CSV table of C-alpha atoms in Angstrom, one decimal:
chain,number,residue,atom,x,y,z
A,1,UNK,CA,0.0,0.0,0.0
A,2,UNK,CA,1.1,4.0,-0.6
A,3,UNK,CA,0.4,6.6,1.0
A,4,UNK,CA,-0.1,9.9,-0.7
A,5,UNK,CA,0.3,12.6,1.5
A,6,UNK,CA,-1.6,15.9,-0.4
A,7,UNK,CA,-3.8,14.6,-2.4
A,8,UNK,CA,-5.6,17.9,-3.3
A,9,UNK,CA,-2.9,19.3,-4.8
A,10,UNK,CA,-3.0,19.0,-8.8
A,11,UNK,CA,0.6,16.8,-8.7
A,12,UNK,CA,-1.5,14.2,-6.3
A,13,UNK,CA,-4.4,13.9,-8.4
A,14,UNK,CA,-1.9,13.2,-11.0
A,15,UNK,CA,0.3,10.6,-9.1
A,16,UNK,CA,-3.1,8.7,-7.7
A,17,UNK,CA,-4.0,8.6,-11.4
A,18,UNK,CA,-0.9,7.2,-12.2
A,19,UNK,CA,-0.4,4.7,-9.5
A,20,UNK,CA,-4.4,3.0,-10.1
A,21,UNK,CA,-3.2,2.9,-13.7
A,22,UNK,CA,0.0,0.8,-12.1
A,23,UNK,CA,-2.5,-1.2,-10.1
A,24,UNK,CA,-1.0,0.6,-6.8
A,25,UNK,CA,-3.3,0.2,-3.3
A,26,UNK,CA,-3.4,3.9,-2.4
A,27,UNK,CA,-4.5,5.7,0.9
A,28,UNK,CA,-5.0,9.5,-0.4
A,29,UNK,CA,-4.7,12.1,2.4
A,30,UNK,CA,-5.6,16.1,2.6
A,31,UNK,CA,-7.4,18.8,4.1
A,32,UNK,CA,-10.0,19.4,1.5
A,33,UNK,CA,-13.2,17.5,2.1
A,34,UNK,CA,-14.3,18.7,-1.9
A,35,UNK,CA,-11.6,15.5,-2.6
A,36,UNK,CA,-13.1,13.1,-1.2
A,37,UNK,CA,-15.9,11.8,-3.5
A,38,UNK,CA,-13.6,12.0,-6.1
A,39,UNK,CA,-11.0,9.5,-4.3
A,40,UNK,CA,-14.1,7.3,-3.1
A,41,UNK,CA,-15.4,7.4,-6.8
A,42,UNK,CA,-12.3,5.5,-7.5
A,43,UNK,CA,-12.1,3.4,-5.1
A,44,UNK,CA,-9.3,5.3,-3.2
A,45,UNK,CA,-9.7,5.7,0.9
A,46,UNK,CA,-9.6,9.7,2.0
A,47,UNK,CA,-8.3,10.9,5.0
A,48,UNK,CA,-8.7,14.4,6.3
A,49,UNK,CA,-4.8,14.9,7.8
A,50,UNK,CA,-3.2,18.1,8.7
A,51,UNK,CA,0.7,17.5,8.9
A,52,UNK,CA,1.1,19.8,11.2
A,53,UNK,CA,-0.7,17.7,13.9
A,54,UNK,CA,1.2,14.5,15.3
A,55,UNK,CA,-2.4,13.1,16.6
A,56,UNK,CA,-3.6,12.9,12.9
A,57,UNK,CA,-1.2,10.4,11.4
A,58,UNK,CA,-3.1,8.0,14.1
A,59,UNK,CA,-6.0,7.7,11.9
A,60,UNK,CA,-3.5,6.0,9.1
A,61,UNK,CA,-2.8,2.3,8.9
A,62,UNK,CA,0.7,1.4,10.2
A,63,UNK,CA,1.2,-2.2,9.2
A,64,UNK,CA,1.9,-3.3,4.9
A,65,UNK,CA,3.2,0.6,4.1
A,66,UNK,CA,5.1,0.2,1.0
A,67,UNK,CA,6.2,3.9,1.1
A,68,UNK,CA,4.7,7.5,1.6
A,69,UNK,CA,4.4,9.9,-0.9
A,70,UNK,CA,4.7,13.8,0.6
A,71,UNK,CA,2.8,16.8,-1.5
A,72,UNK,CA,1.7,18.3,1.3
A,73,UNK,CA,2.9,21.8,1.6
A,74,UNK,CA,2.6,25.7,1.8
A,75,UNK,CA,3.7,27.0,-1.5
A,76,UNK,CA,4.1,31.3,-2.1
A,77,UNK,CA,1.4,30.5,-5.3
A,78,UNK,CA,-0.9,29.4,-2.2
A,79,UNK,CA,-0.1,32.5,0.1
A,80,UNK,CA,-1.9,35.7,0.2
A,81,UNK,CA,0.7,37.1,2.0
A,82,UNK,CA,2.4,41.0,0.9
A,83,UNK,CA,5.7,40.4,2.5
A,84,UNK,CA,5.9,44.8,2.9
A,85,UNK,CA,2.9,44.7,5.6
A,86,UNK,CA,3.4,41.2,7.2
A,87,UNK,CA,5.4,37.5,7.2
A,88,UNK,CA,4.4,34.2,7.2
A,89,UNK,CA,7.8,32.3,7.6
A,90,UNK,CA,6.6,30.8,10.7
A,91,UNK,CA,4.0,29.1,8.5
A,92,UNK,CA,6.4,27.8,6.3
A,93,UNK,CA,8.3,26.0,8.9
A,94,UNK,CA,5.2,24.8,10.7
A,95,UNK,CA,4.0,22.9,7.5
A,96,UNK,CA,7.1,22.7,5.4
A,97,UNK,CA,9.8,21.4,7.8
A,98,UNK,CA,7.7,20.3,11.1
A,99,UNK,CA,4.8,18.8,8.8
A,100,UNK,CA,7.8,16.8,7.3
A,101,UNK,CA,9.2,15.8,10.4
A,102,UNK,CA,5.7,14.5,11.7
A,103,UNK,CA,5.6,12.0,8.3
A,104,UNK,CA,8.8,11.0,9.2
A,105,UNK,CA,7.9,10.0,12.6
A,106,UNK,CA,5.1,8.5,11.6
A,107,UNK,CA,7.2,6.4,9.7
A,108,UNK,CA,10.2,5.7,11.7
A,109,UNK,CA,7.9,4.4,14.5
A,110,UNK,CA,5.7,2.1,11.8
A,111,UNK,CA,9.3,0.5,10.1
A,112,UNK,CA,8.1,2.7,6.9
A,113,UNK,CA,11.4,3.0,5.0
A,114,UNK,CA,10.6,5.6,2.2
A,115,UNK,CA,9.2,8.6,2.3
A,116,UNK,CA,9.6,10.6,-1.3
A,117,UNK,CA,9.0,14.4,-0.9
A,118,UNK,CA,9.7,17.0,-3.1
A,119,UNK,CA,12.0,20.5,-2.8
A,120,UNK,CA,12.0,24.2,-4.6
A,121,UNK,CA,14.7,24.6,-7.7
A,122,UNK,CA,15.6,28.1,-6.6
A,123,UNK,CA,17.6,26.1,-3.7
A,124,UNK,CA,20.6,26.5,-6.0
A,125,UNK,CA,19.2,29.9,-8.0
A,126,UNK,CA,23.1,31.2,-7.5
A,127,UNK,CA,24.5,28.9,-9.9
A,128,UNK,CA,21.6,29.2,-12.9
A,129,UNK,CA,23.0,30.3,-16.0
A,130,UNK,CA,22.1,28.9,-19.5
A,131,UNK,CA,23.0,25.8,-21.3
A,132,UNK,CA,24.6,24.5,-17.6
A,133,UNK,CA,23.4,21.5,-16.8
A,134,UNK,CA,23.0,21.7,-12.6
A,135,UNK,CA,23.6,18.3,-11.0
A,136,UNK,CA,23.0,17.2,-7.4
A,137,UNK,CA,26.1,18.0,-6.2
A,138,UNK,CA,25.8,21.8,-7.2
A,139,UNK,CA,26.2,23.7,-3.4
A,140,UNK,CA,23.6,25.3,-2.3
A,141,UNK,CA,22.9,29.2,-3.2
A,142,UNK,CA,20.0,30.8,-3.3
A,143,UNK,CA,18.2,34.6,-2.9
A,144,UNK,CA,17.2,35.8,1.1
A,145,UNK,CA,15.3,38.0,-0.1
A,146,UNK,CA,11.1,37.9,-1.7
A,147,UNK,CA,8.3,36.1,-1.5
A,148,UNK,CA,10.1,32.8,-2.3
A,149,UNK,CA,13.1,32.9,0.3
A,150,UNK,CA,11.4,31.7,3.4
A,151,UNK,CA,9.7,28.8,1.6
A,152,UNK,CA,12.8,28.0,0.0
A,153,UNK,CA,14.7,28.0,3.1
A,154,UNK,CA,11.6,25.5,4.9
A,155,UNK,CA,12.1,23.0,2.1
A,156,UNK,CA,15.9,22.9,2.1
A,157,UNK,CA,15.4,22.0,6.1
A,158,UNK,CA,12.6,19.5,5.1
A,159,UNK,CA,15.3,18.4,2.6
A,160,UNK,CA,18.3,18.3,5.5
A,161,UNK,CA,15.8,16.4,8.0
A,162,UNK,CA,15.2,13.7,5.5
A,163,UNK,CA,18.7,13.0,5.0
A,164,UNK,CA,19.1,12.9,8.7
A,165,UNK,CA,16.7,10.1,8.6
A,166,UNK,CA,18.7,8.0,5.8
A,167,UNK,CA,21.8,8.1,7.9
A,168,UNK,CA,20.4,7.8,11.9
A,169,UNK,CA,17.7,5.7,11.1
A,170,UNK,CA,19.0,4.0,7.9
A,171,UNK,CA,15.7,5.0,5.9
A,172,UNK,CA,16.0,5.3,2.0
A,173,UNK,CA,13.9,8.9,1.4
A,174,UNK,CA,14.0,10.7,-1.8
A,175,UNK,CA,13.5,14.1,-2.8
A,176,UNK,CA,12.5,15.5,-5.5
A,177,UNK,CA,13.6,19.1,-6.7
A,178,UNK,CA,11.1,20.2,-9.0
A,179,UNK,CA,11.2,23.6,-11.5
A,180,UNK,CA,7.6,24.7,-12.9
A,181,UNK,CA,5.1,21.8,-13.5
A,182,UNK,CA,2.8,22.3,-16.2
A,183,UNK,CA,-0.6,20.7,-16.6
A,184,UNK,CA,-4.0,20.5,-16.5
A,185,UNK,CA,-4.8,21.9,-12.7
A,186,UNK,CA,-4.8,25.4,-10.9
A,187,UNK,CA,-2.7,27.5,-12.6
A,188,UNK,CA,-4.8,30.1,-13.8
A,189,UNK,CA,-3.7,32.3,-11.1
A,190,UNK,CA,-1.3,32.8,-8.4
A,191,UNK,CA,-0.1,34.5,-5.8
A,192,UNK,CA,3.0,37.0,-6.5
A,193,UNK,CA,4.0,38.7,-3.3
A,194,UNK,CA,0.7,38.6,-2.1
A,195,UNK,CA,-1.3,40.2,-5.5
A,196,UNK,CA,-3.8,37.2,-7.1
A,197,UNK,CA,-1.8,37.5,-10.4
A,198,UNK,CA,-3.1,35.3,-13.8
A,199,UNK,CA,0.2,33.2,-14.7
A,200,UNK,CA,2.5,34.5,-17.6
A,201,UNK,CA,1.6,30.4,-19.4
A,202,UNK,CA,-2.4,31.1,-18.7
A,203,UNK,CA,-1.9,34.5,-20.6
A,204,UNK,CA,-0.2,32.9,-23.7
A,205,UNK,CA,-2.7,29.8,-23.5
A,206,UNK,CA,-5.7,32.2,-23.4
A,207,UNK,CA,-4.2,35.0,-25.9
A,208,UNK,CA,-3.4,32.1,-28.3
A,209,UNK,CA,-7.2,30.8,-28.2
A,210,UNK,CA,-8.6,34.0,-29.1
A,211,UNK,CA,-6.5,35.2,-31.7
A,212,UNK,CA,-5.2,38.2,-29.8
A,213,UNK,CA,-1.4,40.0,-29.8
A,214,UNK,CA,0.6,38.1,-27.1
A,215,UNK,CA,3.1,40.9,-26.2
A,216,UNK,CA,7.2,38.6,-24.7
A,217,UNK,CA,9.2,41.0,-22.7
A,218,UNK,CA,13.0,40.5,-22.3
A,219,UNK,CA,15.4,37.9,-23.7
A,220,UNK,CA,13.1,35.8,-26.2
A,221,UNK,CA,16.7,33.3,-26.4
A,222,UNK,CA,16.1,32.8,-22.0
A,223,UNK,CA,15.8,29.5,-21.5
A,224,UNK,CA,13.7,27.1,-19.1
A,225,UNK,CA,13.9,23.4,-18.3
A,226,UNK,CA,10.2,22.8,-16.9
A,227,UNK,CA,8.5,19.4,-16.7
A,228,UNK,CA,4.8,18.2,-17.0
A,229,UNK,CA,2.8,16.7,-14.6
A,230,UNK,CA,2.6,13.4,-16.2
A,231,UNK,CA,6.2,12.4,-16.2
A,232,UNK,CA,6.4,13.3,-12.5
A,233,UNK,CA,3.3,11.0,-11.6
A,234,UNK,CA,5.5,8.6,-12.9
A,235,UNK,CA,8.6,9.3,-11.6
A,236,UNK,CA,7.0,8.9,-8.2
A,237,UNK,CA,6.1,5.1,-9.3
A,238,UNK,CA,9.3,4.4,-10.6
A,239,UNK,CA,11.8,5.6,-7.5
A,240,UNK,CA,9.2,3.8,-5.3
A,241,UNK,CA,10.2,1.0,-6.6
A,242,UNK,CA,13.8,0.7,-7.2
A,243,UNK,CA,16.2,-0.6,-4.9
A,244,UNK,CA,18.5,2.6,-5.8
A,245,UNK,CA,16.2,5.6,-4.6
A,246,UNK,CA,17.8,7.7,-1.8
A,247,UNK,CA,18.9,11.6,-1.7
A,248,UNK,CA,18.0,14.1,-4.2
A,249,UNK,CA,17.2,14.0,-7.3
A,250,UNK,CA,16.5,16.5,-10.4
A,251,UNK,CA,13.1,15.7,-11.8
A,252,UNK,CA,12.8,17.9,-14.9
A,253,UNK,CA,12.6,17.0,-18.7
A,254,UNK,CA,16.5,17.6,-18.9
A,255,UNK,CA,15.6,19.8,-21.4
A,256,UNK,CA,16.2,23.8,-21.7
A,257,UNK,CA,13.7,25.6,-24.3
A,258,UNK,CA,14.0,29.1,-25.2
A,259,UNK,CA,11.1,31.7,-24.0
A,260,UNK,CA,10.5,32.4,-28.2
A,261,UNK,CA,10.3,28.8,-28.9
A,262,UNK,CA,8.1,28.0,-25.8
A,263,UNK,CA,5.6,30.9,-27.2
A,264,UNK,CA,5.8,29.8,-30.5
A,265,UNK,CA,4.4,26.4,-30.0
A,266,UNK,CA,1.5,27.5,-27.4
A,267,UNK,CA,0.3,30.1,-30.1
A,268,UNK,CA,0.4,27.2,-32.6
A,269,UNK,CA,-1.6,24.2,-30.3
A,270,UNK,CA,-3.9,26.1,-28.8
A,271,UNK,CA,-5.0,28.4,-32.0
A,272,UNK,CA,-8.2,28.5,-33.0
A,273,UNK,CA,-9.0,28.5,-36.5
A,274,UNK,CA,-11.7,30.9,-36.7
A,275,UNK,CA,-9.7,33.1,-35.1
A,276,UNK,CA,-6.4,33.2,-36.3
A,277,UNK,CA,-2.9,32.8,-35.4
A,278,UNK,CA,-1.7,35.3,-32.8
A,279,UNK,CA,0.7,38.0,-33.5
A,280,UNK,CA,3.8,37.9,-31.3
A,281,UNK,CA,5.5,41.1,-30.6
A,282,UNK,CA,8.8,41.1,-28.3
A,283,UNK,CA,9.9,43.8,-26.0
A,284,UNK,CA,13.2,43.3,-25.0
A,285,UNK,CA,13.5,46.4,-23.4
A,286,UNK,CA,11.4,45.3,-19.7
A,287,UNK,CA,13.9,42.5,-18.0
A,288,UNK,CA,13.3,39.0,-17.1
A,289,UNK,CA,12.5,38.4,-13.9
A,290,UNK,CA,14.1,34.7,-13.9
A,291,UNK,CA,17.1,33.5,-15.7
A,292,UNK,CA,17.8,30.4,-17.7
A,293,UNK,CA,18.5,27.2,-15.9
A,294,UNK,CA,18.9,23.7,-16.7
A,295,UNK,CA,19.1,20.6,-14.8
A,296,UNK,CA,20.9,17.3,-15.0
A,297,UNK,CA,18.5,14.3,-14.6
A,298,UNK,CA,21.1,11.2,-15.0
A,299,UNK,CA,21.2,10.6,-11.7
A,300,UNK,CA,17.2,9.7,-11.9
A,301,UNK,CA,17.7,8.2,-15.4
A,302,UNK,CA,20.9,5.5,-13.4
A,303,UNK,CA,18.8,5.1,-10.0
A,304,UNK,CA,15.1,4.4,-11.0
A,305,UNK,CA,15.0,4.2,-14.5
A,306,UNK,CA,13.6,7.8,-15.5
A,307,UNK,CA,12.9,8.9,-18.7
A,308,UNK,CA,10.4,12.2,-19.6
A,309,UNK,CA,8.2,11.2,-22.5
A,310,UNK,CA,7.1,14.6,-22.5
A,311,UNK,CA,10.3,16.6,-22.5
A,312,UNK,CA,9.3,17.8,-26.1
A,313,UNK,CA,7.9,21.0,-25.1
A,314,UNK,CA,5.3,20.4,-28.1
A,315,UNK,CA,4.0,16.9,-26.9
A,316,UNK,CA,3.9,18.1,-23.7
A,317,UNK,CA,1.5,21.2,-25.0
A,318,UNK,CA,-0.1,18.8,-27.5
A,319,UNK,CA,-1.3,16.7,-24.4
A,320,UNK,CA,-2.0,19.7,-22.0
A,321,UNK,CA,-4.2,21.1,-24.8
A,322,UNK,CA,-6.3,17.7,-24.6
A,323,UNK,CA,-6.8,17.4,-21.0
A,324,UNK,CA,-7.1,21.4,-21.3
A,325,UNK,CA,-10.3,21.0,-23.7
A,326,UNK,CA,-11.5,18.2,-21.9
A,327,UNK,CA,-12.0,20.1,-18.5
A,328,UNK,CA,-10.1,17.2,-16.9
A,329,UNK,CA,-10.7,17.9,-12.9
A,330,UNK,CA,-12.5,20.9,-13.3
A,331,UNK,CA,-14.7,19.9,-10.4
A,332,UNK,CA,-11.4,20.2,-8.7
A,333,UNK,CA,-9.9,22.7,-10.2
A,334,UNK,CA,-10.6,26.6,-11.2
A,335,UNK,CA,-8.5,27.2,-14.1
């Protein structure tokens, strides 16, 4: 049996998919009752669990755990917090780094030997620079300062405590570090130092279904290495169940694709044809606000057998346009 920790979170609904598709026995937990008919309509147990609180994790099972998968989390998208009047770093320890704690207890005392979580990419943000491929081993570096910094700081503690656990108490957890993850799920909008902001990707997606201008500012050759959703579902399978799986571990596509490229083929799938093509125009006067990175995932690729089937950036959109039209979760979902 796994347990999937965060289950209302659009990477869980994902994974769950995934796993029932493997034939997995999966206990789905969370804190939004709005889940739970959709887990009982496929056959998938629900349990209301705050990590935050120890007592919860006694209303999980604690004998046949094959391993826990972690979502659970306080993300800035999530926070509608404006850093210049207040701070919420206390919440990001509570749930990021105590939260993880608590799973790991649950699973030291229960002789549950894998835990898998998942960690920000901005962890190493110092050393991002195009067509540098960042492996594991890259030292740590990252900003102190914005609305990311705290949360970024939680998860490299979560990530620390995890370790701990490998080496005191000879557990083999896994963590995933994980750039932007596109899909089908709540990415409409987000939170951006508090402001409910619509997403640069749902601005191109709905620009590119009307027909309208779609306006790229800064360096149209910056380059990302983003994943979708449905390679990490399966990644989560796959380091389950190797042998190999401990420490960290890149999950990207492996792939960098320019900003121009990446707008290019959104304008393309998602175009209407009553409508028209949109008209790109770049400004390259207004500065990127990110830089290009790139990740190395051989490490995956040699420990569990990883390999993206969407790190095309036009399958991937190909297949996001599909689910997109299809209102997949959108009883779930706003998007």
């Amino acid at each position: 049996m796994i347990i999937l920790i965060g289950g209302t979170s659009f990477i869980g609904v994902y994974t769950v998919e995934e796993l029932l598709k493997r034939n997995c026995n999966v206990i789905v937990t969370g804190r939004n009752n709005k889940f739970k008919s959709h887990y009982e309509a496929l056959g998938v147990e629900y349990v209301n669990l705050d990590i935050t609180n120890k007592e919860d994790f006694k209303k999980l099972p604690t004998q046949d755990i094959e391993g826990v998968i972690l979502l659970g989390g306080l993300l800035p998208a999530n926070a509608p917090v404006n850093l210049n009047e207040t701070e919420n770093a206390r919440d990001y320890f509570e749930v990021n780094t105590i939260g993880t704690i608590n799973v790991l207890e649950y699973c030291r005392e229960n002789n549950i030997k894998r835990v898998i979580s998942t960690t920000s990419y901005a962890d190493v943000y110092n050393s991002w620079e195009k067509n540098k491929a960042i492996s594991e081993e890259e030292p740590r570096g990252f900003s102190y300062e914005g609305d990311h910094a705290a949360y970024v700081i939680s998860k490299n503690a979560a990530t620390d405590i995890m370790e701990y656990y490998n080496q005191q108490h000879g557990m083999a957890n896994a963590v995933f570090r994980l750039p932007p993850v596109y899909g089908v799920g709540p990415h409409g909008y987000l939170y951006i130092n508090g402001k409910y902001t619509k997403s640069g990707l749902q601005i191109f997606i709905d620009k590119s279904i009307n027909g309208e201008e779609i306006i790229v500012f800064g360096d149209r050759e910056l380059s990302r290495d983003v994943v979708y959703v449905k390679d990490v579902a399966s990644a989560f399978y796959l380091a389950l169940k190797s042998d190999q799986t401990s420490g960290l571990y890149n999950m990207t596509s492996g792939t960098a694709i320019t900003l121009e490229k990446q707008v290019e083929i959104i304008t393309e799938v998602f175009k209407k044809s009553e409508k028209g093509k949109s008209y790109i125009k770049y400004d390259p006067t207004t500065k990127n606000n990110t830089p290009s990175y790139l990740f190395s995932i051989e490490k995956a690729k040699a420990d569990f057998g990883y390999e993206p089937k969407y790190a095309d950036f036009e399958v991937m959109m190909q297949d996001y346009k599909k689910e997109y039209e299809a209102e997949k979760f959108k009883n779930l979902f706003q998007y």
